[in-house]
Each structure stands twice: as structure tokens, then as C-alpha cells.
Short mmCIF file of C-alpha atoms in Angstrom, two decimals:
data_model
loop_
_atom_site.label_atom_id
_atom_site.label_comp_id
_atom_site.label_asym_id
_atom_site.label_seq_id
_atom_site.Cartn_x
_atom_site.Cartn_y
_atom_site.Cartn_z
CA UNK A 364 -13.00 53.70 -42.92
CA UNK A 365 -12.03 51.21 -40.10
CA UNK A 366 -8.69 49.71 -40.22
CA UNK A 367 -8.59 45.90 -40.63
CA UNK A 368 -7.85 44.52 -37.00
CA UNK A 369 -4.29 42.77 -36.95
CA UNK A 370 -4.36 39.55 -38.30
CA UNK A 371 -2.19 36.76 -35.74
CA UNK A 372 -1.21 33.26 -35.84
CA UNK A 373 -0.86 31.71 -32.61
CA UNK A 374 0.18 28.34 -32.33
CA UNK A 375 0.59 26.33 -28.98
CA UNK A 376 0.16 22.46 -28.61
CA UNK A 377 -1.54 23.38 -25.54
CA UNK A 378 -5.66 23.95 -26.32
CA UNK A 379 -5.91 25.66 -22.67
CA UNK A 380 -3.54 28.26 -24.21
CA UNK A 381 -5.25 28.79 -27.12
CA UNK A 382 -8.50 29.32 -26.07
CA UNK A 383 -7.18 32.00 -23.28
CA UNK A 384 -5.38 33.47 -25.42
CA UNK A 385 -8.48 33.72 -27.64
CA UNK A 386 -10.98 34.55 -25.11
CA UNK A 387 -8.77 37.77 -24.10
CA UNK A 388 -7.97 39.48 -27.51
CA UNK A 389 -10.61 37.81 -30.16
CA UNK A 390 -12.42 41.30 -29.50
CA UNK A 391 -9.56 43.16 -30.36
CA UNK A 392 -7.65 41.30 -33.31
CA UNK A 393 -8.45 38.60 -36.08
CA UNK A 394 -6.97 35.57 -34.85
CA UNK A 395 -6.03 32.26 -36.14
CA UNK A 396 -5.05 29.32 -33.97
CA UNK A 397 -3.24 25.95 -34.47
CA UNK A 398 -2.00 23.29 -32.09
CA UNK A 399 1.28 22.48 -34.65
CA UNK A 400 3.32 23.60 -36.48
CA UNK A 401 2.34 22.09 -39.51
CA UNK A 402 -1.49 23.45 -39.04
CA UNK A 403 0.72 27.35 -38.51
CA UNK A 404 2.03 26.39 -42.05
CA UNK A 405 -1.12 25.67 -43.75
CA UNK A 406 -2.89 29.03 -42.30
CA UNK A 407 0.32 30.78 -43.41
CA UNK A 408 -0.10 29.31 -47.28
CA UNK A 409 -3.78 30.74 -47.03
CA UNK A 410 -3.79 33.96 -44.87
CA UNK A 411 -1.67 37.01 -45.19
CA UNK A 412 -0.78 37.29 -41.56
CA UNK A 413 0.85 39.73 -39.55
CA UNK A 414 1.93 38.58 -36.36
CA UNK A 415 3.00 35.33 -35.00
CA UNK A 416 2.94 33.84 -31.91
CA UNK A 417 4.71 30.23 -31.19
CA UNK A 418 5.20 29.16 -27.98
CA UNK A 419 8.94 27.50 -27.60
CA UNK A 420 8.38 24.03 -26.36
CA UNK A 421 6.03 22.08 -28.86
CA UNK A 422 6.01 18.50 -29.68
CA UNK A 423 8.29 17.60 -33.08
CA UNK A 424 9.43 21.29 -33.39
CA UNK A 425 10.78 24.27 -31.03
CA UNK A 426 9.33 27.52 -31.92
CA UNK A 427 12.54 29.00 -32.66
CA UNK A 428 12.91 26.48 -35.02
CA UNK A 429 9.58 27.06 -36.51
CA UNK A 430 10.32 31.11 -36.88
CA UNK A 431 13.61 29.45 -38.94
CA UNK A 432 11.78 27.43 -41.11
CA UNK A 433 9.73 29.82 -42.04
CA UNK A 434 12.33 32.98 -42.46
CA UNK A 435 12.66 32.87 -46.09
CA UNK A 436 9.02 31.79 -47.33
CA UNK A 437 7.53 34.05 -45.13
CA UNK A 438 10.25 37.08 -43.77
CA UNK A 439 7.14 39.75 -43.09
CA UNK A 440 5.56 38.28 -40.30
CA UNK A 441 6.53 39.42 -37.19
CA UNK A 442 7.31 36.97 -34.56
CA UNK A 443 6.78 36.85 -31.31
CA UNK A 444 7.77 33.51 -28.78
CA UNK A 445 6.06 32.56 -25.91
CA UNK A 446 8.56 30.32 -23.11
CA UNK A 447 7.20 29.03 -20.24
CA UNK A 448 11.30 28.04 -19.10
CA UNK A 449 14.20 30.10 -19.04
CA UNK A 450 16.48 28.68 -22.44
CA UNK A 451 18.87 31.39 -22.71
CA UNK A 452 21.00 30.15 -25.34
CA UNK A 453 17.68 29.26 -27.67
CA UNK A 454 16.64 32.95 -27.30
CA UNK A 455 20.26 34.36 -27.70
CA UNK A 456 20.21 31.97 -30.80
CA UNK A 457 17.05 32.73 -32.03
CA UNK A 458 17.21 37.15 -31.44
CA UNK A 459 20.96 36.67 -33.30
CA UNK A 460 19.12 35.59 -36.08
CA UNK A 461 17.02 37.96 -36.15
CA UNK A 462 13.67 35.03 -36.13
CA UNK A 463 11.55 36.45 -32.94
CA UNK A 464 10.83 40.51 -32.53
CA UNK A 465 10.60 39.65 -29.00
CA UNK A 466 10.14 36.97 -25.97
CA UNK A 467 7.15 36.52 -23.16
CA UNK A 468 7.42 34.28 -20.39
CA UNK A 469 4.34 31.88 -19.51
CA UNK A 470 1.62 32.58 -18.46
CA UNK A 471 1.45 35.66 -19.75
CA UNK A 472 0.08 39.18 -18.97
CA UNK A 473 -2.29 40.49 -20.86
CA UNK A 474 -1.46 43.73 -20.89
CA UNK A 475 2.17 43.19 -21.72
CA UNK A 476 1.34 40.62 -24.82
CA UNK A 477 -1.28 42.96 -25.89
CA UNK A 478 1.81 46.12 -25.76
CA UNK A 479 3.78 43.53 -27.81
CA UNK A 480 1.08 42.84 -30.53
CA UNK A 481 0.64 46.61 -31.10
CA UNK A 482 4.49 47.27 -31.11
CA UNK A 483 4.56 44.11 -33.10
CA UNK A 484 2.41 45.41 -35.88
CA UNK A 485 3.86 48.90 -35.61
CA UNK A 486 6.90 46.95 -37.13
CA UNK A 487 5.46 45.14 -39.85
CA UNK A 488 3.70 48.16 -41.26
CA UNK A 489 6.85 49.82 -41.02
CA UNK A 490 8.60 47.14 -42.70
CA UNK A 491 6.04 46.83 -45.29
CA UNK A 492 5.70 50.90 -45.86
CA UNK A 493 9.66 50.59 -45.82
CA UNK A 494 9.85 48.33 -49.05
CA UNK A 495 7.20 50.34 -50.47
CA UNK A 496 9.09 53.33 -50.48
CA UNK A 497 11.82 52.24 -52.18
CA UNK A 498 10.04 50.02 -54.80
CA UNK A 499 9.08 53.53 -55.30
CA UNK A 500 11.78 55.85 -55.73
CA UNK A 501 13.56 52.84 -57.52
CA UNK A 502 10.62 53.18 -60.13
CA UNK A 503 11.45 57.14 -60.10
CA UNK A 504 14.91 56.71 -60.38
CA UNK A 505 14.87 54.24 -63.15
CA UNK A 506 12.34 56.46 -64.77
CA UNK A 507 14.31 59.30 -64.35
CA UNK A 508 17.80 57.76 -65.63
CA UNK A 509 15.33 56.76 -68.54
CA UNK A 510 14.28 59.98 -69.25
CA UNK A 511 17.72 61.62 -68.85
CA UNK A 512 19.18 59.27 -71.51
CA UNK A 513 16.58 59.30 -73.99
CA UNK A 514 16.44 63.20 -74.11
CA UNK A 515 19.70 63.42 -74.46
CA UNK A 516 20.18 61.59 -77.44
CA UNK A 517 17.28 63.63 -78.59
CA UNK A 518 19.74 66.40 -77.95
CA UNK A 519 22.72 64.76 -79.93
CA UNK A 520 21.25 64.49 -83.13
CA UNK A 521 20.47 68.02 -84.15
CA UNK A 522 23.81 69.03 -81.86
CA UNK A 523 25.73 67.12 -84.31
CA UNK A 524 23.98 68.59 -87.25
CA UNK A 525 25.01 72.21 -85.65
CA UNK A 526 28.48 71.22 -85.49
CA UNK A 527 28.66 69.77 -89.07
CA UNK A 528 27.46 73.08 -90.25
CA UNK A 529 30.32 74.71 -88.79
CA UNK A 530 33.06 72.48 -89.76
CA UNK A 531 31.55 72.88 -93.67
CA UNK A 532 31.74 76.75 -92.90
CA UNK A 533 35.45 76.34 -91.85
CA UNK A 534 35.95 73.86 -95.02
CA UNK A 535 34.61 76.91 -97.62
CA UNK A 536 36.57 79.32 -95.58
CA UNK A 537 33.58 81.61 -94.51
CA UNK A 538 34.13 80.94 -90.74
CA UNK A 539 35.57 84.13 -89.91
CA UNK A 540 32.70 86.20 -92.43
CA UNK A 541 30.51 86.91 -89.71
CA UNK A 542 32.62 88.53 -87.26
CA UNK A 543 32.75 86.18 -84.33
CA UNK A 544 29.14 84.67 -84.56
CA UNK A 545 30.56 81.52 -86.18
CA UNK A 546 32.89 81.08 -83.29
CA UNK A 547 30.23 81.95 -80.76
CA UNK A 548 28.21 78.96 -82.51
CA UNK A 549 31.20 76.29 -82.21
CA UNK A 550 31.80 77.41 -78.51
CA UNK A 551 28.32 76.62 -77.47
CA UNK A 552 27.85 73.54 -79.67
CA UNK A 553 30.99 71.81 -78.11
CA UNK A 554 30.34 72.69 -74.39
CA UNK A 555 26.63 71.23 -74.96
CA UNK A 556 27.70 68.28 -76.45
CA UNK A 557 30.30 67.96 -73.63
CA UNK A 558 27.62 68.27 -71.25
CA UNK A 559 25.36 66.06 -72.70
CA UNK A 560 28.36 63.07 -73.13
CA UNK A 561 29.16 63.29 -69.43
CA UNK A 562 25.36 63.05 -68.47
CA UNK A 563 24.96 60.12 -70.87
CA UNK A 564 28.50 58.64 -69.01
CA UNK A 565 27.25 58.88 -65.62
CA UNK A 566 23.87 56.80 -66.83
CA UNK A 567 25.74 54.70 -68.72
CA UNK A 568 28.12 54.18 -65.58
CA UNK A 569 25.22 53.77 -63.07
CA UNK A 570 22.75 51.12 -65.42
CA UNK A 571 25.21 49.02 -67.30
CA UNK A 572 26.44 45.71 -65.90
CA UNK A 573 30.46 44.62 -65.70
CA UNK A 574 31.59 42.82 -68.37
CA UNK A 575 35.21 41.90 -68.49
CA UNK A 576 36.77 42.00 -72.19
CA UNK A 577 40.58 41.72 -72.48
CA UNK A 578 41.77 44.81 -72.78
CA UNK A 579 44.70 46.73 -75.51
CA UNK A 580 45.88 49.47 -73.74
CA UNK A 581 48.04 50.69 -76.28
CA UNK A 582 45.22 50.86 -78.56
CA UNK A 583 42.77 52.28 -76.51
CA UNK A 584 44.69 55.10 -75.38
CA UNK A 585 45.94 55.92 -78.99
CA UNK A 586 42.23 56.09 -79.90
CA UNK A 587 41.62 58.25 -76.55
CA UNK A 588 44.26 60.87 -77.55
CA UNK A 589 43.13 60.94 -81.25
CA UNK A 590 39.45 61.78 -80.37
CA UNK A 591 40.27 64.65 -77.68
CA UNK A 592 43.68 65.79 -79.05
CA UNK A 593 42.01 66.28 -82.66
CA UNK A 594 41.80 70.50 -81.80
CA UNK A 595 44.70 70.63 -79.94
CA UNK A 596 48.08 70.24 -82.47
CA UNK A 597 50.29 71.90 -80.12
CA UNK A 598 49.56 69.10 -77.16
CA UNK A 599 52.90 66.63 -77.55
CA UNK A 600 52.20 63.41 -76.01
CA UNK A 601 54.42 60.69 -74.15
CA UNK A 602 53.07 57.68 -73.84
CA UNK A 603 54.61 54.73 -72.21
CA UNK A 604 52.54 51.20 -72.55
CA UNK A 605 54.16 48.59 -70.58
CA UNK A 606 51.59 45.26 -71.13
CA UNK A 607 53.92 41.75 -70.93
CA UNK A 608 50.24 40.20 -69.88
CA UNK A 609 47.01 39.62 -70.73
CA UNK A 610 44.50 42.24 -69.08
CA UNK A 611 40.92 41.09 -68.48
CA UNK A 612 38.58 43.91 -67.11
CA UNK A 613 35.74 46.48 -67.92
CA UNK A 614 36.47 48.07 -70.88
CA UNK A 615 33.34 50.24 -71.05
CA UNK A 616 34.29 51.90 -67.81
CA UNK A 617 38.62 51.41 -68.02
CA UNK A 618 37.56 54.24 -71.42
CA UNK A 619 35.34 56.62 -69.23
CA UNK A 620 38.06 56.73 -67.12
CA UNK A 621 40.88 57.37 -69.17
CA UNK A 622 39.30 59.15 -71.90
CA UNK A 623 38.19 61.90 -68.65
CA UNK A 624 41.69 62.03 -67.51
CA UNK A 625 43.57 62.59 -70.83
CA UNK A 626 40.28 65.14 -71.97
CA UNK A 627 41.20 66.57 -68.60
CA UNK A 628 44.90 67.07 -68.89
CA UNK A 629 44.51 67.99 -72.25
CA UNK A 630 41.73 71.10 -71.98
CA UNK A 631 43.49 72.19 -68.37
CA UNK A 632 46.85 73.53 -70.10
CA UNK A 633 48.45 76.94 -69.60
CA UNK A 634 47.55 79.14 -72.47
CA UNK A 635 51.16 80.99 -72.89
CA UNK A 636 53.26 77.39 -72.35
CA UNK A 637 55.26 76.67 -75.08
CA UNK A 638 55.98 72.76 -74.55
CA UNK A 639 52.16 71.74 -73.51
CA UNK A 640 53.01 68.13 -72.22
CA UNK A 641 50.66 64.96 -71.49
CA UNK A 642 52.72 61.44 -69.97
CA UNK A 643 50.96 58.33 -69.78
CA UNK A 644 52.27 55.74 -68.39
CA UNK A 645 50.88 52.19 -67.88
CA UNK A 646 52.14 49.06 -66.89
CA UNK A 647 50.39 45.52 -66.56
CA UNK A 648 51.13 42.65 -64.24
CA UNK A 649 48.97 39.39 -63.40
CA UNK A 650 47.71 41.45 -60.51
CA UNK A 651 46.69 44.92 -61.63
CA UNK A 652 46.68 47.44 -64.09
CA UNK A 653 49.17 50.95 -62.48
CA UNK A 654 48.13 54.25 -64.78
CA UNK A 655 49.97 57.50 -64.37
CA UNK A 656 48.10 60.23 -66.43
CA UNK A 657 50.53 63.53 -65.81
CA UNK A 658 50.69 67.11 -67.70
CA UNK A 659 52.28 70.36 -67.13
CA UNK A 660 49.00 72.11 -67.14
CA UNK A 661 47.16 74.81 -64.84
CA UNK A 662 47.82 72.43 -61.84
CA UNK A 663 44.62 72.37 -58.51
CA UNK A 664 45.00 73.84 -55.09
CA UNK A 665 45.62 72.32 -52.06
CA UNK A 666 42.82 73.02 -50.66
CA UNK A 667 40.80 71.55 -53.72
CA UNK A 668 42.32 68.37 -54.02
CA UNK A 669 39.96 66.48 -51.72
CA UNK A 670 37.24 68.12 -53.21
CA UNK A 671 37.61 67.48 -56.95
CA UNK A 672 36.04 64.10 -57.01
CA UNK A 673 32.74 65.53 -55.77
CA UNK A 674 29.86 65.62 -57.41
CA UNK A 675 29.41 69.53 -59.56
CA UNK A 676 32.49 70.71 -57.82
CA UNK A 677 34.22 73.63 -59.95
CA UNK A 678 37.01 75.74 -59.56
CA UNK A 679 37.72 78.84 -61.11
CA UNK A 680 40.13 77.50 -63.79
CA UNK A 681 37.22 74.53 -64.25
CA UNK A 682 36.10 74.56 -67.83
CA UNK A 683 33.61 71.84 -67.00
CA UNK A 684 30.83 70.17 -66.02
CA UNK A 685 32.00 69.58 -62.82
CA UNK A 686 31.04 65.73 -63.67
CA UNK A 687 34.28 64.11 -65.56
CA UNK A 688 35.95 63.07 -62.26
CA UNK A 689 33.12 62.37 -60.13
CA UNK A 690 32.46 59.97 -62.91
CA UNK A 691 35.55 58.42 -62.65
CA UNK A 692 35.54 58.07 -59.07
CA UNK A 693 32.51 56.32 -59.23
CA UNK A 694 33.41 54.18 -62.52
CA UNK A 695 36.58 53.36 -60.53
CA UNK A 696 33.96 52.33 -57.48
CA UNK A 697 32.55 49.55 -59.58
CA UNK A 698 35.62 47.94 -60.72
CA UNK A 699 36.93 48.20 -57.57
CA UNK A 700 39.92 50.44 -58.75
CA UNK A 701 41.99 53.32 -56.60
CA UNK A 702 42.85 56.54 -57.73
CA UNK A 703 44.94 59.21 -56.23
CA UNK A 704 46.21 62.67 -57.36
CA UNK A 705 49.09 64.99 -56.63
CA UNK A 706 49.10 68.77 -58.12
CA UNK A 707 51.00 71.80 -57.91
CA UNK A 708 49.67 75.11 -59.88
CA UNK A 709 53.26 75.35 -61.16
CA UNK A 710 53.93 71.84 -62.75
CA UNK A 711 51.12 70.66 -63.33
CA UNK A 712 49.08 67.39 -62.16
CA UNK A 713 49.17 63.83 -61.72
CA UNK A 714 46.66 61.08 -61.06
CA UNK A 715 48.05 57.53 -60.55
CA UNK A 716 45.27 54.92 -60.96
CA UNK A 717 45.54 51.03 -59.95
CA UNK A 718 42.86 49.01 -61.63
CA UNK A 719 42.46 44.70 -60.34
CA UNK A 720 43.27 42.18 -63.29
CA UNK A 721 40.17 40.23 -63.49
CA UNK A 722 42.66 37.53 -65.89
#
């Protein structure tokens, strides 16, 4: 199939320009002529055009001004301006602004404007394929994020059935009857449904908009260590809530990342420590919100440490997804928080958050 020739506006208040101009490229494009700027409008509203051409000095309206006008109604176009005088700070102006794709003097050569058309168009398709592209993967992303969270509520549900089974087994006492099949049942259960909250987390965290709430930290860390400290009796918790004022931020994504943190310092204790200990500490001002989340655990190398907030990174002693703090690096991205961390594998860890007071 032949390609549609390039479609140009040219408009010069000159006719002797306009018919040269026609008479040495109407064999090779589609073109469209007006001797104003208001006639270049009313072909614009009708015809999807490519390229225009406007030469700078017109009657009423330079063509630098004309590319302006018509920036936001019609940003595809590409624009090229013909000057028959040398007004550097009008071109400087009008190439900072990002109006004209590029300048010819007057009278023009041929061979030159006709270079520029071609390179012209060879930017508006590449412009146009451009937006395409990501209108596209847009479309397969959302799609994707879609599908992602809709399976895995599909998931939940009969998860959550599993795990009731099991805690009824423990409740009639028949959880050790099968050898260690029971166990082996729990095990999985939990790390799937871990898996499956931290995928629904990072969708969650990517798709939902910020909306500030006022914010209890007291009570939303008290429910935090009652949900993931449930299983773990021998975990003693000191928690320090300092809040004098009123804090006004995302509570959707100020849970994610506390509830990862505590999970976190919770799950990553030493097996034979006797005093398994979690601090939080918090304090409020009109400014910001400063978090310390510290435990005695397992602790991270060195040479991990920069490496933790990325995206499926696991160490040996990782028990998880590799997901919980890449999600709260990237929850902490959207409310515009900081978060740092000091370890050492024989006290423990630390990770000292600073969160803006939206109040």
C-alpha cells in the first residue's frame, strides 16, 4: 500500500511564496496554503496536519507567535519557520520554547526545506508512535495490576479456609496426630498467604491515590503488634508513642510501612535468645512524624545494607518475599518520607523513618 504523502500547512502573507513553494513540492506532499494566520487556524480545525510552515514576519501576527498560540490545541504538528531577517532573540525565544523544530532563511533552498520536511515528519511519526507505545503498555500494565489483584483474592479465600482447618485441628487437639503433615500444611498456608498480602500491598501501593486522614499512632501500632505478634508470645515489646500534635497523613501507606517493619523485626529474631526485644519509638511535631523501629534480632551485613530495599533481594537469613521493604521504600516514595537503617549481626537492627506532617 502507498503511504499517505505528508500533509503541510504553509502559511505566508506573501502569494509569490506560496505558489513557489507549491509549484516545487505539490508533487511530492499534500499541501495546504493560507495567506494568515487565521485561514492556518481554520485548515488546522479541519485537517489533521503534520507539518507546519509559517514564515516569521506576517501582518497582525509573528510566526513564532502563531506556533504559541497554537501549542496547546494543536502540540503534534511539527513546526517549521521560515525568516527572511536575522531576529535572533525571536528564534532563541521561540526554540526555548520548544514552538519551531527548526529555522530556514528566505528564499529558501529547495533541497534543504525539502531535508527539513522529511526530518520534520520523521519527528512527528516518532512522536505519535511514541504516545502510542505507552498508551499501550499503560493498558498492559493496568491490565496486568488488574489481573494480579483479582487472582489473588481468588487465592485468599480458599487460603483462609486452609488455615481455618488447621486452627480447628489445633482447637480438638489432633494437630500433632499425623506426624508432621499438619505442620507441613500451616507452614505452607502462612508463607502463601504472606506472599499473596505483599503482592496485593505493592498493587495497592502503586493504584491507590493519597488521602490524608489524621492519624493515632498509638493505636495503630498496638493493632500492628497484635496482628503479627499473635504467634510469637515470647516477643516483649517497648513501645514509646510520643504525639503532643495532631498528625495528618496517609494512613493506608503510614500501616504498610509499619506493619512491614514490626512483621520484620518480629519474624528476623535469633532462635536461642532468651529476651527477644522489639522498641518503637515515635514522636510527633507540627513538622514530621520521627519512627525508630529497633530489635535485637539476626541483624544484616554490611555489605547488604544498600541492597535490602531492592526489589526480590534475599539473604540467606531472609524468610521472605524479598518484597516487604521494597514496598516500603516505595510507599515511603509517595509520601515523600526518608528511611534509613543501621545493623549489626550481633545486636540487632534499626530503621529510623521521618514521615512530613501534612496538618
Amino acid at each position: 500500500m502507498t503511504p499517505s504523502p505528508v500533509k503541510i500547512l504553509y502559511i505566508d502573507d506573501e502569494e509569490n511564496n506560496l505558489l513557489a513553494f507549491k509549484a516545487s513540492f505539490r508533487r511530492l506532499y499534500e499541501i495546504y496554503t493560507a495567506k494568515s494566520a487565521e485561514e492556518g487556524l481554520k485548515i488546522l480545525e479541519n485537517l489533521p496536519v503534520e507539518v507546519i510552515i509559517a514564515d516569521q514576519k506576517m501582518p497582525g501576527i509573528t510566526g513564532v507567535e502563531f506556533f504559541k498560540s497554537i501549542a496547546y490545541s494543536y502540540p503534534d504538528p511539527i513546526r517549521i519557520l521560515l525568516t527572511g531577517y536575522t531576529d535572533i532573540a525571536a528564534l532563541a525565544d521561540a526554540i526555548n520554547h520548544g514552538d519551531i523544530y527548526r529555522y530556514i532563511t528566505k528564499p529558501w533552498n529547495d533541497l534543504e526545506l525539502h531535508n527539513s520536511i522529511k526530518n520534520a515528519y520523521d519527528a512527528y511519526r516518532s512522536k505519535i508512535d511514541l504516545r502510542n507505545k505507552i498508551k499501550e503498555l499503560e493498558k498492559t500494565n493496568d491490565e496486568l495490576n488488574r489481573f494480579i489483584y483479582s487472582i489473588s483474592h481468588e487465592l485468599r479465600a480458599p487460603l483462609v479456609s486452609v488455615i481455618g482447618i488447621v486452627n480447628l485441628v489445633k482447637m480438638e487437639g489432633l494437630y500433632h496426630s499425623s506426624g508432621e503433615y499438619w505442620e507441613l500444611i500451616e507452614s505452607c498456608s502462612n508463607k502463601l498467604d504472606y506472599y499473596i498480602q505483599k503482592t496485593l500491598q505493592y498493587y495497592k501501593n502503586n493504584k491507590v491515590e493519597t488521602i490524608h486522614t489524621e492519624v493515632n499512632f498509638q493505636k495503630l501500632v498496638d493493632d500492628i503488634i497484635a496482628l503479627y505478634a499473635y504467634n510469637h508470645k515470647d516477643t516483649q515489646f517497648k513501645v514509646n508513642i510520643n504525639q503532643p500534635h495532631k498528625f495528618i497523613g496517609d494512613s493506608f501507606r503510614i500501616e504498610v510501612i509499619l506493619g512491614n517493619l514490626i512483621s520484620n523485626a518480629i519474624k528476623y529474631q535469633k532462635n536461642n535468645e532468651t529476651e527477644k526485644m522489639v522498641e518503637i519509638s515515635i514522636s510527633v511535631s507540627h513538622s514530621v512524624a520521627e519512627i525508630s523501629i529497633a530489635d535485637n534480632g539476626l541483624g544484616i551485613l554490611n555489605e547488604h545494607l544498600e541492597k535490602i530495599f531492592t526489589q526480590f533481594f534475599k539473604s540467606k537469613n531472609n524468610k521472605g518475599s524479598g518484597l516487604g521493604l521494597f514496598i516500603v521504600k516505595e510507599a515511603l516514595n509517595k509520601i515523600n518520607g526518608k528511611i534509613s537503617v543501621s545493623s549489626n549481626i550481633d545486636y540487632g537492627t534499626t530503621f529510623k523513618i521521618t514521615i512530613p506532617n501534612a496538618c
